[in-house]
Short mmCIF file of C-alpha atoms (C1' of nucleotides) in Angstrom, two decimals:
data_model
loop_
_atom_site.label_atom_id
_atom_site.label_comp_id
_atom_site.label_asym_id
_atom_site.label_seq_id
_atom_site.Cartn_x
_atom_site.Cartn_y
_atom_site.Cartn_z
CA UNK A 1 -126.99 105.88 -120.32
CA UNK A 2 -129.60 108.27 -121.50
CA UNK A 3 -130.10 111.87 -120.53
CA UNK A 4 -133.34 112.47 -118.69
CA UNK A 5 -134.15 115.55 -120.73
CA UNK A 6 -134.12 113.71 -124.01
CA UNK A 7 -136.67 111.19 -122.83
CA UNK A 8 -140.25 110.95 -123.90
CA UNK A 9 -142.75 110.92 -121.08
CA UNK A 10 -145.83 108.78 -121.09
CA UNK A 11 -149.35 109.05 -119.79
CA UNK A 12 -149.71 106.78 -116.78
CA UNK A 13 -153.02 105.52 -115.48
CA UNK A 14 -154.31 103.12 -112.90
CA UNK A 15 -157.28 100.80 -113.36
CA UNK A 16 -159.07 99.13 -110.50
CA UNK A 17 -160.55 95.68 -110.46
CA UNK A 18 -162.99 96.06 -107.60
CA UNK A 19 -164.18 92.78 -106.15
CA UNK A 20 -167.15 92.38 -103.89
CA UNK A 21 -169.18 89.49 -102.56
CA UNK A 22 -172.94 89.56 -102.17
CA UNK A 23 -173.15 86.50 -99.85
CA UNK A 24 -173.52 84.32 -102.88
CA UNK A 25 -171.45 85.42 -105.82
CA UNK A 26 -168.19 87.14 -106.48
CA UNK A 27 -168.81 90.48 -108.16
CA UNK A 28 -166.86 93.19 -109.90
CA UNK A 29 -167.75 96.81 -110.04
CA UNK A 30 -167.77 98.34 -113.52
CA UNK A 31 -168.64 101.78 -114.78
CA UNK A 32 -170.64 102.74 -117.82
CA UNK A 33 -168.67 105.41 -119.59
CA UNK A 34 -170.55 108.58 -120.44
CA UNK A 35 -167.30 110.14 -121.55
CA UNK A 36 -164.84 109.59 -124.36
CA UNK A 37 -163.23 107.44 -125.51
CA UNK A 38 -165.59 104.50 -125.79
CA UNK A 39 -168.57 106.42 -124.44
CA UNK A 40 -171.43 104.09 -123.56
CA UNK A 41 -169.31 101.00 -123.03
CA UNK A 42 -168.40 99.31 -119.77
CA UNK A 43 -164.97 99.59 -118.26
CA UNK A 44 -162.98 99.34 -115.10
CA UNK A 45 -162.78 102.44 -112.94
CA UNK A 46 -159.53 104.21 -113.61
CA UNK A 47 -157.72 107.51 -113.57
CA UNK A 48 -154.48 109.19 -114.44
CA UNK A 49 -151.49 109.26 -112.15
CA UNK A 50 -151.00 112.70 -110.65
CA UNK A 51 -147.56 114.22 -110.18
CA UNK A 52 -147.73 114.30 -106.40
CA UNK A 53 -148.98 110.77 -105.75
CA UNK A 54 -147.70 107.21 -105.99
CA UNK A 55 -149.51 104.57 -107.99
CA UNK A 56 -150.88 103.09 -104.76
CA UNK A 57 -152.24 106.48 -103.83
CA UNK A 58 -153.72 106.97 -107.26
CA UNK A 59 -155.49 103.64 -107.05
CA UNK A 60 -156.76 104.46 -103.57
CA UNK A 61 -158.00 107.83 -104.75
CA UNK A 62 -159.74 106.39 -107.78
CA UNK A 63 -161.42 103.72 -105.68
CA UNK A 64 -162.51 106.27 -103.11
CA UNK A 65 -163.86 108.53 -105.79
CA UNK A 66 -166.21 105.80 -106.99
CA UNK A 67 -167.14 104.11 -103.72
CA UNK A 68 -166.44 106.67 -101.02
CA UNK A 69 -164.52 103.97 -99.18
CA UNK A 70 -161.21 104.28 -97.36
CA UNK A 71 -158.91 101.68 -95.89
CA UNK A 72 -159.68 99.15 -98.53
CA UNK A 73 -157.43 96.20 -99.24
CA UNK A 74 -155.68 96.87 -102.55
CA UNK A 75 -152.80 95.26 -104.30
CA UNK A 76 -150.93 96.21 -107.42
CA UNK A 77 -151.12 93.69 -110.22
CA UNK A 78 -149.08 94.74 -113.22
CA UNK A 79 -148.46 97.28 -115.94
CA UNK A 80 -150.09 97.13 -119.36
CA UNK A 81 -148.23 98.87 -122.11
CA UNK A 82 -149.37 97.72 -125.54
CA UNK A 83 -148.81 100.71 -127.82
CA UNK A 84 -152.39 101.09 -129.01
CA UNK A 85 -154.21 99.85 -125.96
CA UNK A 86 -155.75 103.30 -125.59
CA UNK A 87 -156.85 104.69 -128.96
CA UNK A 88 -156.65 108.32 -127.90
CA UNK A 89 -153.07 108.47 -126.83
CA UNK A 90 -150.42 106.16 -125.65
CA UNK A 91 -151.17 105.31 -122.03
CA UNK A 92 -149.49 102.78 -119.82
CA UNK A 93 -151.84 101.51 -117.17
CA UNK A 94 -151.08 99.81 -113.88
CA UNK A 95 -153.84 97.59 -112.59
CA UNK A 96 -154.86 97.16 -108.97
CA UNK A 97 -157.42 94.93 -107.42
CA UNK A 98 -159.49 95.90 -104.41
CA UNK A 99 -161.56 93.78 -102.05
CA UNK A 100 -164.57 95.43 -100.56
CA UNK A 101 -167.32 94.34 -98.27
CA UNK A 102 -170.54 95.42 -99.95
CA UNK A 103 -173.03 96.83 -97.46
CA UNK A 104 -176.17 98.93 -97.54
CA UNK A 105 -174.00 101.94 -96.77
CA UNK A 106 -171.87 101.46 -99.87
CA UNK A 107 -173.00 104.45 -101.88
CA UNK A 108 -171.61 104.55 -105.37
CA UNK A 109 -170.82 107.86 -107.01
CA UNK A 110 -173.72 108.49 -109.38
CA UNK A 111 -171.47 110.17 -111.93
CA UNK A 112 -170.15 106.86 -113.11
CA UNK A 113 -173.28 104.76 -113.58
CA UNK A 114 -171.47 101.99 -111.83
CA UNK A 115 -172.90 98.53 -111.53
CA UNK A 116 -171.95 95.28 -109.87
CA UNK A 117 -171.60 92.32 -112.20
CA UNK A 118 -171.30 88.69 -111.38
CA UNK A 119 -167.70 87.79 -112.18
CA UNK A 120 -168.89 85.27 -114.74
CA UNK A 121 -171.37 87.60 -116.37
CA UNK A 122 -169.26 90.67 -116.99
CA UNK A 123 -170.06 92.52 -120.21
CA UNK A 124 -167.69 93.27 -123.01
CA UNK A 125 -165.11 95.77 -121.80
CA UNK A 126 -163.00 98.46 -123.38
CA UNK A 127 -159.29 98.23 -124.11
CA UNK A 128 -157.50 95.38 -122.34
CA UNK A 129 -159.76 95.49 -119.31
CA UNK A 130 -161.04 91.94 -119.76
CA UNK A 131 -157.45 90.82 -119.64
CA UNK A 132 -156.84 92.81 -116.51
CA UNK A 133 -159.75 91.06 -114.86
CA UNK A 134 -158.40 87.60 -115.68
CA UNK A 135 -155.06 88.55 -114.21
CA UNK A 136 -156.82 89.87 -111.14
CA UNK A 137 -158.85 86.70 -110.77
CA UNK A 138 -155.84 84.46 -110.90
CA UNK A 139 -153.99 86.64 -108.41
CA UNK A 140 -157.03 86.60 -106.14
CA UNK A 141 -157.34 82.84 -106.36
CA UNK A 142 -153.73 82.45 -105.40
CA UNK A 143 -153.75 85.02 -102.61
CA UNK A 144 -156.92 83.63 -101.10
CA UNK A 145 -155.06 80.38 -100.52
CA UNK A 146 -152.04 81.95 -98.88
CA UNK A 147 -153.23 85.08 -97.10
CA UNK A 148 -156.33 85.75 -95.01
CA UNK A 149 -157.72 88.25 -97.51
CA UNK A 150 -161.08 86.56 -97.90
CA UNK A 151 -162.30 88.32 -94.79
CA UNK A 152 -161.96 91.66 -96.57
CA UNK A 153 -164.92 90.63 -98.69
CA UNK A 154 -167.11 89.65 -95.75
CA UNK A 155 -168.82 91.61 -93.00
CA UNK A 156 -167.07 91.64 -89.67
CA UNK A 157 -169.20 88.73 -88.50
CA UNK A 158 -169.95 85.87 -90.83
CA UNK A 159 -171.04 82.27 -90.77
CA UNK A 160 -168.92 79.32 -91.81
CA UNK A 161 -171.27 78.75 -94.68
CA UNK A 162 -170.73 82.29 -95.95
CA UNK A 163 -166.99 81.85 -95.70
CA UNK A 164 -167.17 78.59 -97.58
CA UNK A 165 -169.43 80.05 -100.26
CA UNK A 166 -166.96 82.89 -100.69
CA UNK A 167 -164.03 80.52 -101.16
CA UNK A 168 -166.04 78.47 -103.59
CA UNK A 169 -166.79 81.61 -105.58
CA UNK A 170 -163.13 82.62 -105.60
CA UNK A 171 -161.80 79.19 -106.47
CA UNK A 172 -164.63 78.39 -108.85
CA UNK A 173 -165.20 74.96 -107.35
CA UNK A 174 -167.34 73.27 -104.75
CA UNK A 175 -165.68 72.44 -101.45
CA UNK A 176 -166.52 69.73 -98.97
CA UNK A 177 -168.24 71.27 -95.95
CA UNK A 178 -166.59 69.18 -93.27
CA UNK A 179 -163.14 69.37 -94.75
CA UNK A 180 -163.48 73.12 -95.16
CA UNK A 181 -164.58 73.69 -91.57
CA UNK A 182 -161.93 71.35 -90.23
CA UNK A 183 -159.27 73.21 -92.15
CA UNK A 184 -160.48 76.64 -91.06
CA UNK A 185 -160.72 75.55 -87.45
CA UNK A 186 -157.29 74.00 -87.72
CA UNK A 187 -155.87 77.40 -88.58
CA UNK A 188 -157.14 78.70 -85.27
CA UNK A 189 -157.48 82.32 -86.37
CA UNK A 190 -161.23 82.74 -86.03
CA UNK A 191 -163.16 83.90 -83.02
CA UNK A 192 -166.49 82.18 -82.51
CA UNK A 193 -169.03 84.65 -81.18
CA UNK A 194 -172.07 83.49 -79.24
CA UNK A 195 -174.34 85.19 -81.73
CA UNK A 196 -176.24 83.33 -84.37
CA UNK A 197 -177.42 84.31 -87.81
CA UNK A 198 -181.06 83.20 -87.82
CA UNK A 199 -181.76 84.19 -91.41
CA UNK A 200 -180.42 81.15 -93.09
CA UNK A 201 -182.03 78.39 -91.07
CA UNK A 202 -184.32 77.61 -88.16
CA UNK A 203 -181.47 76.29 -86.14
CA UNK A 204 -179.39 79.38 -86.81
CA UNK A 205 -175.67 79.35 -87.44
CA UNK A 206 -172.94 80.79 -85.30
CA UNK A 207 -171.17 83.95 -86.35
CA UNK A 208 -167.39 84.10 -86.47
CA UNK A 209 -164.88 86.92 -86.66
CA UNK A 210 -161.37 86.98 -88.06
CA UNK A 211 -159.02 87.40 -85.12
CA UNK A 212 -156.40 89.61 -86.73
CA UNK A 213 -154.40 90.09 -83.56
CA UNK A 214 -154.10 86.36 -83.04
CA UNK A 215 -153.29 85.88 -86.70
CA UNK A 216 -150.47 88.43 -86.58
CA UNK A 217 -149.09 86.88 -83.42
CA UNK A 218 -149.08 83.46 -85.04
CA UNK A 219 -147.44 84.82 -88.19
CA UNK A 220 -144.58 86.39 -86.29
CA UNK A 221 -144.31 83.00 -84.62
CA UNK A 222 -143.67 81.29 -87.95
CA UNK A 223 -147.23 80.40 -88.88
CA UNK A 224 -148.33 80.73 -92.49
CA UNK A 225 -151.92 80.81 -93.63
CA UNK A 226 -152.59 77.95 -96.02
CA UNK A 227 -156.00 76.86 -97.11
CA UNK B 1 -163.42 111.48 -116.29
CA UNK B 2 -160.37 113.51 -117.03
CA UNK B 3 -159.33 114.99 -120.32
CA UNK B 4 -156.19 113.44 -121.73
CA UNK B 5 -154.69 116.81 -122.64
CA UNK B 6 -154.77 118.11 -119.11
CA UNK B 7 -152.80 115.17 -117.79
CA UNK B 8 -149.23 115.22 -116.65
CA UNK B 9 -147.01 112.65 -118.28
CA UNK B 10 -144.36 110.75 -116.41
CA UNK B 11 -140.95 109.36 -117.19
CA UNK B 12 -141.23 105.60 -117.42
CA UNK B 13 -138.29 103.26 -117.07
CA UNK B 14 -137.62 99.56 -116.87
CA UNK B 15 -135.07 97.93 -114.58
CA UNK B 16 -133.82 94.40 -115.06
CA UNK B 17 -132.96 91.93 -112.37
CA UNK B 18 -130.73 89.60 -114.33
CA UNK B 19 -130.23 86.22 -112.73
CA UNK B 20 -127.54 83.77 -113.66
CA UNK B 21 -126.16 80.56 -112.21
CA UNK B 22 -122.48 79.68 -112.21
CA UNK B 23 -122.99 75.96 -111.42
CA UNK B 24 -122.78 76.76 -107.77
CA UNK B 25 -124.38 80.05 -106.83
CA UNK B 26 -127.24 82.18 -107.95
CA UNK B 27 -125.92 85.47 -109.32
CA UNK B 28 -127.25 88.83 -110.36
CA UNK B 29 -125.73 91.10 -112.92
CA UNK B 30 -125.18 94.69 -111.79
CA UNK B 31 -123.64 97.68 -113.49
CA UNK B 32 -121.28 100.23 -112.06
CA UNK B 33 -122.61 103.59 -113.06
CA UNK B 34 -120.15 105.95 -114.73
CA UNK B 35 -123.01 108.32 -115.44
CA UNK B 36 -125.29 110.50 -113.37
CA UNK B 37 -127.14 110.26 -111.14
CA UNK B 38 -125.33 108.20 -108.55
CA UNK B 39 -122.17 107.90 -110.63
CA UNK B 40 -119.82 105.28 -109.23
CA UNK B 41 -122.48 103.27 -107.45
CA UNK B 42 -123.90 99.89 -108.36
CA UNK B 43 -127.34 99.52 -109.84
CA UNK B 44 -129.59 97.33 -111.89
CA UNK B 45 -129.42 97.72 -115.64
CA UNK B 46 -132.26 99.91 -116.80
CA UNK B 47 -133.47 102.27 -119.44
CA UNK B 48 -136.31 104.56 -120.39
CA UNK B 49 -139.41 103.39 -122.17
CA UNK B 50 -139.42 104.56 -125.79
CA UNK B 51 -142.58 105.75 -127.51
CA UNK B 52 -142.69 102.95 -130.01
CA UNK B 53 -142.11 100.00 -127.72
CA UNK B 54 -143.96 98.11 -125.00
CA UNK B 55 -142.48 97.62 -121.55
CA UNK B 56 -141.64 94.02 -122.44
CA UNK B 57 -139.80 95.26 -125.50
CA UNK B 58 -137.98 97.90 -123.50
CA UNK B 59 -136.83 95.30 -120.98
CA UNK B 60 -135.72 92.99 -123.77
CA UNK B 61 -133.83 95.82 -125.44
CA UNK B 62 -132.12 96.89 -122.23
CA UNK B 63 -131.10 93.31 -121.47
CA UNK B 64 -129.81 92.82 -124.98
CA UNK B 65 -127.87 96.05 -124.81
CA UNK B 66 -125.95 94.79 -121.81
CA UNK B 67 -125.57 91.11 -122.60
CA UNK B 68 -126.01 90.83 -126.35
CA UNK B 69 -128.51 88.06 -125.67
CA UNK B 70 -131.86 87.45 -127.37
CA UNK B 71 -134.68 85.09 -126.55
CA UNK B 72 -134.14 85.32 -122.87
CA UNK B 73 -136.80 84.37 -120.36
CA UNK B 74 -138.16 87.57 -118.84
CA UNK B 75 -141.13 88.35 -116.70
CA UNK B 76 -142.57 91.63 -115.52
CA UNK B 77 -142.59 92.08 -111.78
CA UNK B 78 -144.19 95.36 -110.76
CA UNK B 79 -144.15 99.11 -110.93
CA UNK B 80 -142.29 101.32 -108.45
CA UNK B 81 -143.62 104.81 -108.10
CA UNK B 82 -142.42 106.47 -104.92
CA UNK B 83 -142.28 110.17 -105.69
CA UNK B 84 -138.61 110.70 -104.93
CA UNK B 85 -137.27 107.31 -105.86
CA UNK B 86 -135.20 108.98 -108.56
CA UNK B 87 -133.63 112.19 -107.31
CA UNK B 88 -133.27 113.75 -110.75
CA UNK B 89 -136.84 113.65 -111.85
CA UNK B 90 -139.94 111.74 -111.09
CA UNK B 91 -139.64 108.36 -112.77
CA UNK B 92 -141.88 105.36 -112.45
CA UNK B 93 -140.00 102.16 -113.04
CA UNK B 94 -141.29 98.74 -113.98
CA UNK B 95 -139.06 95.88 -112.95
CA UNK B 96 -138.42 92.72 -114.91
CA UNK B 97 -136.40 89.70 -114.06
CA UNK B 98 -134.43 87.70 -116.59
CA UNK B 99 -132.95 84.23 -116.38
CA UNK B 100 -129.82 83.64 -118.35
CA UNK B 101 -127.49 80.75 -118.81
CA UNK B 102 -124.02 82.16 -118.26
CA UNK B 103 -121.52 80.75 -120.75
CA UNK B 104 -118.07 81.62 -122.03
CA UNK B 105 -119.73 83.33 -124.99
CA UNK B 106 -121.68 85.71 -122.76
CA UNK B 107 -119.88 88.94 -123.59
CA UNK B 108 -120.98 91.86 -121.50
CA UNK B 109 -121.05 95.34 -122.98
CA UNK B 110 -117.90 97.03 -121.67
CA UNK B 111 -119.61 100.39 -121.42
CA UNK B 112 -121.40 99.40 -118.28
CA UNK B 113 -118.65 97.88 -116.12
CA UNK B 114 -121.04 95.11 -115.35
CA UNK B 115 -120.26 92.43 -112.82
CA UNK B 116 -121.87 89.27 -111.55
CA UNK B 117 -122.56 89.21 -107.83
CA UNK B 118 -123.53 86.33 -105.66
CA UNK B 119 -127.16 86.95 -104.75
CA UNK B 120 -126.22 87.06 -101.08
CA UNK B 121 -123.27 89.36 -101.58
CA UNK B 122 -124.76 92.14 -103.63
CA UNK B 123 -123.41 95.60 -102.84
CA UNK B 124 -125.38 98.59 -101.77
CA UNK B 125 -127.58 99.72 -104.64
CA UNK B 126 -129.09 102.99 -105.79
CA UNK B 127 -132.72 104.00 -105.44
CA UNK B 128 -135.08 101.18 -104.61
CA UNK B 129 -133.08 98.58 -106.48
CA UNK B 130 -132.40 96.44 -103.42
CA UNK B 131 -136.14 96.24 -102.95
CA UNK B 132 -136.62 95.26 -106.55
CA UNK B 133 -134.20 92.41 -106.08
CA UNK B 134 -136.05 91.05 -103.05
CA UNK B 135 -139.28 91.13 -105.00
CA UNK B 136 -137.57 89.36 -107.86
CA UNK B 137 -136.15 86.71 -105.55
CA UNK B 138 -139.48 85.90 -104.04
CA UNK B 139 -141.11 85.73 -107.45
CA UNK B 140 -138.31 83.49 -108.67
CA UNK B 141 -138.65 81.20 -105.67
CA UNK B 142 -142.32 80.85 -106.30
CA UNK B 143 -142.08 80.39 -110.06
CA UNK B 144 -139.33 77.83 -109.76
CA UNK B 145 -141.75 75.63 -107.85
CA UNK B 146 -144.58 75.93 -110.34
CA UNK B 147 -143.00 76.39 -113.75
CA UNK B 148 -140.00 74.72 -115.38
CA UNK B 149 -138.02 77.94 -115.52
CA UNK B 150 -134.98 76.60 -113.71
CA UNK B 151 -133.71 75.16 -116.97
CA UNK B 152 -133.34 78.69 -118.33
CA UNK B 153 -130.44 79.12 -115.93
CA UNK B 154 -128.69 75.91 -116.93
CA UNK B 155 -126.86 74.81 -120.08
CA UNK B 156 -128.84 72.63 -122.44
CA UNK B 157 -127.33 69.53 -120.86
CA UNK B 158 -126.92 69.32 -117.12
CA UNK B 159 -126.47 66.80 -114.36
CA UNK B 160 -128.98 66.04 -111.66
CA UNK B 161 -126.55 67.43 -109.14
CA UNK B 162 -126.38 70.75 -111.00
CA UNK B 163 -130.14 70.92 -111.14
CA UNK B 164 -130.39 70.21 -107.44
CA UNK B 165 -127.72 72.78 -106.60
CA UNK B 166 -129.63 75.33 -108.65
CA UNK B 167 -132.87 74.68 -106.80
CA UNK B 168 -131.05 74.84 -103.50
CA UNK B 169 -129.64 78.22 -104.49
CA UNK B 170 -133.04 79.51 -105.53
CA UNK B 171 -134.88 78.20 -102.50
CA UNK B 172 -132.05 78.98 -100.11
CA UNK B 173 -132.20 75.57 -98.46
CA UNK B 174 -130.60 72.15 -98.74
CA UNK B 175 -132.63 69.45 -100.41
CA UNK B 176 -132.46 65.71 -99.94
CA UNK B 177 -130.74 64.15 -102.94
CA UNK B 178 -132.90 61.05 -103.28
CA UNK B 179 -136.16 62.88 -102.74
CA UNK B 180 -135.14 65.51 -105.24
CA UNK B 181 -134.23 63.02 -107.92
CA UNK B 182 -137.35 60.98 -107.28
CA UNK B 183 -139.49 64.05 -107.63
CA UNK B 184 -137.79 65.23 -110.82
CA UNK B 185 -138.01 61.78 -112.36
CA UNK B 186 -141.63 61.58 -111.29
CA UNK B 187 -142.37 64.66 -113.39
CA UNK B 188 -141.16 62.77 -116.44
CA UNK B 189 -140.11 65.85 -118.38
CA UNK B 190 -136.38 65.22 -118.62
CA UNK B 191 -134.50 63.38 -121.30
CA UNK B 192 -131.58 61.31 -120.07
CA UNK B 193 -128.74 61.45 -122.59
CA UNK B 194 -126.10 58.74 -122.74
CA UNK B 195 -123.39 61.31 -122.19
CA UNK B 196 -121.65 61.79 -118.90
CA UNK B 197 -120.06 64.78 -117.28
CA UNK B 198 -116.67 63.48 -116.13
CA UNK B 199 -115.55 66.68 -114.46
CA UNK B 200 -117.27 66.22 -111.18
CA UNK B 201 -116.32 62.65 -110.31
CA UNK B 202 -114.45 59.58 -111.44
CA UNK B 203 -117.64 57.72 -112.05
CA UNK B 204 -119.08 60.59 -114.05
CA UNK B 205 -122.70 61.65 -113.95
CA UNK B 206 -125.28 61.42 -116.67
CA UNK B 207 -126.39 64.53 -118.49
CA UNK B 208 -130.06 65.35 -118.85
CA UNK B 209 -132.03 67.73 -121.04
CA UNK B 210 -135.35 69.42 -120.45
CA UNK B 211 -137.82 67.89 -122.90
CA UNK B 212 -139.87 70.95 -123.70
CA UNK B 213 -141.99 69.22 -126.32
CA UNK B 214 -142.98 66.51 -123.88
CA UNK B 215 -143.59 69.08 -121.17
CA UNK B 216 -145.93 71.10 -123.39
CA UNK B 217 -147.77 67.98 -124.42
CA UNK B 218 -148.27 66.99 -120.80
CA UNK B 219 -149.40 70.51 -119.88
CA UNK B 220 -152.09 70.58 -122.54
CA UNK B 221 -153.05 67.20 -121.12
CA UNK B 222 -153.72 68.72 -117.71
CA UNK B 223 -150.31 68.25 -116.13
CA UNK B 224 -148.91 70.99 -113.92
CA UNK B 225 -145.30 71.28 -112.93
CA UNK B 226 -144.94 71.13 -109.18
CA UNK B 227 -141.68 70.67 -107.37
"C1'" DT C 1 -102.69 45.16 -111.75
"C1'" DT C 2 -104.69 46.14 -107.64
"C1'" DT C 3 -106.12 49.33 -104.40
"C1'" DT C 4 -108.25 53.46 -103.10
"C1'" DA C 5 -110.89 57.52 -102.99
"C1'" DT C 6 -114.96 59.94 -104.34
"C1'" DA C 7 -119.20 61.23 -106.09
"C1'" DA C 8 -123.25 58.88 -108.46
"C1'" DA C 9 -127.04 56.08 -108.22
"C1'" DT C 10 -130.81 53.86 -106.13
"C1'" DG C 11 -135.73 52.23 -102.83
"C1'" DT C 12 -138.57 51.85 -98.87
"C1'" DA C 13 -140.76 52.49 -94.50
"C1'" DT C 14 -142.83 56.22 -91.77
"C1'" DT C 15 -145.18 60.31 -91.11
"C1'" DT C 16 -148.10 63.86 -92.55
"C1'" DT C 17 -151.59 65.69 -95.29
"C1'" DT C 18 -155.53 65.32 -97.98
"C1'" DT C 19 -159.62 63.39 -99.23
"C1'" DA C 20 -164.08 61.01 -99.05
"C1'" DC C 21 -168.06 60.37 -96.75
"C1'" DA C 22 -173.37 60.23 -93.46
"C1'" DC C 23 -175.82 60.90 -89.48
"C1'" DT C 24 -177.60 63.73 -85.57
"C1'" DT C 25 -179.06 68.19 -83.71
"C1'" DC C 26 -181.54 72.24 -83.34
"C1'" DC C 27 -185.35 75.24 -83.84
"C1'" DA C 28 -189.09 77.93 -86.13
"C1'" DA C 29 -193.21 77.29 -88.30
"C1'" DA C 30 -196.98 74.52 -89.45
"C1'" DT D 1 -196.29 67.97 -81.36
"C1'" DT D 2 -194.72 67.26 -85.70
"C1'" DT D 3 -191.95 68.54 -89.52
"C1'" DG D 4 -188.60 70.43 -92.69
"C1'" DG D 5 -184.17 72.05 -93.53
"C1'" DA D 6 -179.77 73.81 -92.65
"C1'" DA D 7 -176.04 73.40 -88.99
"C1'" DG D 8 -172.83 70.78 -86.90
"C1'" DT D 9 -169.68 67.01 -86.23
"C1'" DG D 10 -165.35 62.62 -86.81
"C1'" DT D 11 -162.94 58.96 -88.89
"C1'" DA D 12 -160.96 55.80 -92.09
"C1'" DA D 13 -158.50 55.51 -96.49
"C1'" DA D 14 -155.53 57.36 -99.89
"C1'" DA D 15 -151.96 60.19 -101.35
"C1'" DA D 16 -147.99 62.94 -100.68
"C1'" DA D 17 -143.90 64.17 -98.24
"C1'" DT D 18 -140.17 62.92 -95.63
"C1'" DA D 19 -136.22 60.51 -93.54
"C1'" DC D 20 -132.64 57.69 -94.35
"C1'" DA D 21 -127.82 54.06 -95.94
"C1'" DT D 22 -125.69 51.08 -99.12
"C1'" DT D 23 -123.80 49.82 -103.53
"C1'" DT D 24 -121.62 51.16 -107.96
"C1'" DA D 25 -118.56 53.08 -111.30
"C1'" DT D 26 -114.41 55.01 -112.48
"C1'" DA D 27 -109.82 57.50 -112.54
"C1'" DA D 28 -105.84 58.01 -110.16
"C1'" DA D 29 -102.49 56.34 -107.08
"C1'" DA D 30 -99.80 52.69 -105.33
#
DNA sequence: TTTTATAAATGTATTTTTTACACTTCCAAA
DNA sequence: TTTGGAAGTGTAAAAAATACATTTATAAAA
């Protein structure tokens, strides 16, 4: 095969598709570039791979740099390698998606003029970033049906309605309330608290929590999440 | 963000998980390395990304170099970036899997001492290649249920039994003959020829072909393959 | 030519899963 | 005390998945 020394090295970057949910719509976090190339346009948050880190670590670092958050659910999507995808210099980029629970404490790094966009109202993006988002969306849609990742986008305690609204936003379709609740309850991985959210109605609606311990126990017992 | 010039570049490689089917078992094609590092051990076929090609093109080139084949079904899997995955020098590798129909004409490049292994009897492999294969297997299992890629592993004309055996090999479980045939026929994407394969039985079994034109027509009509 | 051995071919009843669908309850605010 | 509005709840029908056994065609053997 080929000698390592003769080989051309390539710039390697990561780009993050950062999903959030504002109790109503699925959002992505974009930055307005005040740096070259493509200054002034919107793009995904990204960064170059450093010598002493893995791609996962790079993605985690980049996400943390923008949001200040740690311990965020992230998953690698795929590598993009079109020759001219970056006009400055050849750069292969590996995309990651992240799921974050947007709260009042989520303080975005001011240096990036970041903004949350409704997934269906994202602006024109640089390079192949629009493409990356579509890939991320279809991965998210699939994962949401087979792994309990939806909870990553919700606060610790949430109502059934919120959960349903989230799934509707992810899947892009309306779901039947009774069927949805029946299915969720059938999974038997939620903990019903005795607290109620009184904001949404006079009656109030019970708050639930994802019971991760129970879920893991069930999984090692052969159970598979399927919505 | 960061200036391009200050960035460290990385060696980028592709590795190919090459699947084949010998009418009975699912196989992968491995090479015995007579070059460093890890001379003498088995590994996936791989190669470095060249400046003027995309990752897809690199994978296609590498596959062609070993098998002489063109127009092979390939799909990118994911990037592997553990710091020390390659002991010689930091190398990020992007894995691809390929599906090829093994025939008498498939002439492997002698320079690589390549050999087909039963998927369940693969030897110890270098680096993270064993990991790559598991990822490839689970992707293949999933894809085989949602896209008509199984046919890539079969000759143009095949019997129902061969098709079933293939799916059993991919899924790693026995399937019920009648249910399988009913399901396949229900899809209505096969063409039944009037030829029979007389090798397997005295009665002989009819040969079928995948009707790609019909499949595409059905897909653009809203149909989705689901086995 | 008849018999035999072997895989190919074929359909249905049962179970499970998914879907469609509407009324009652609770409570804050008027 | 009345009212408005979301929360909460169950079942019947349809669709999909599963389990399962006999007949058929042919080459080779008798």
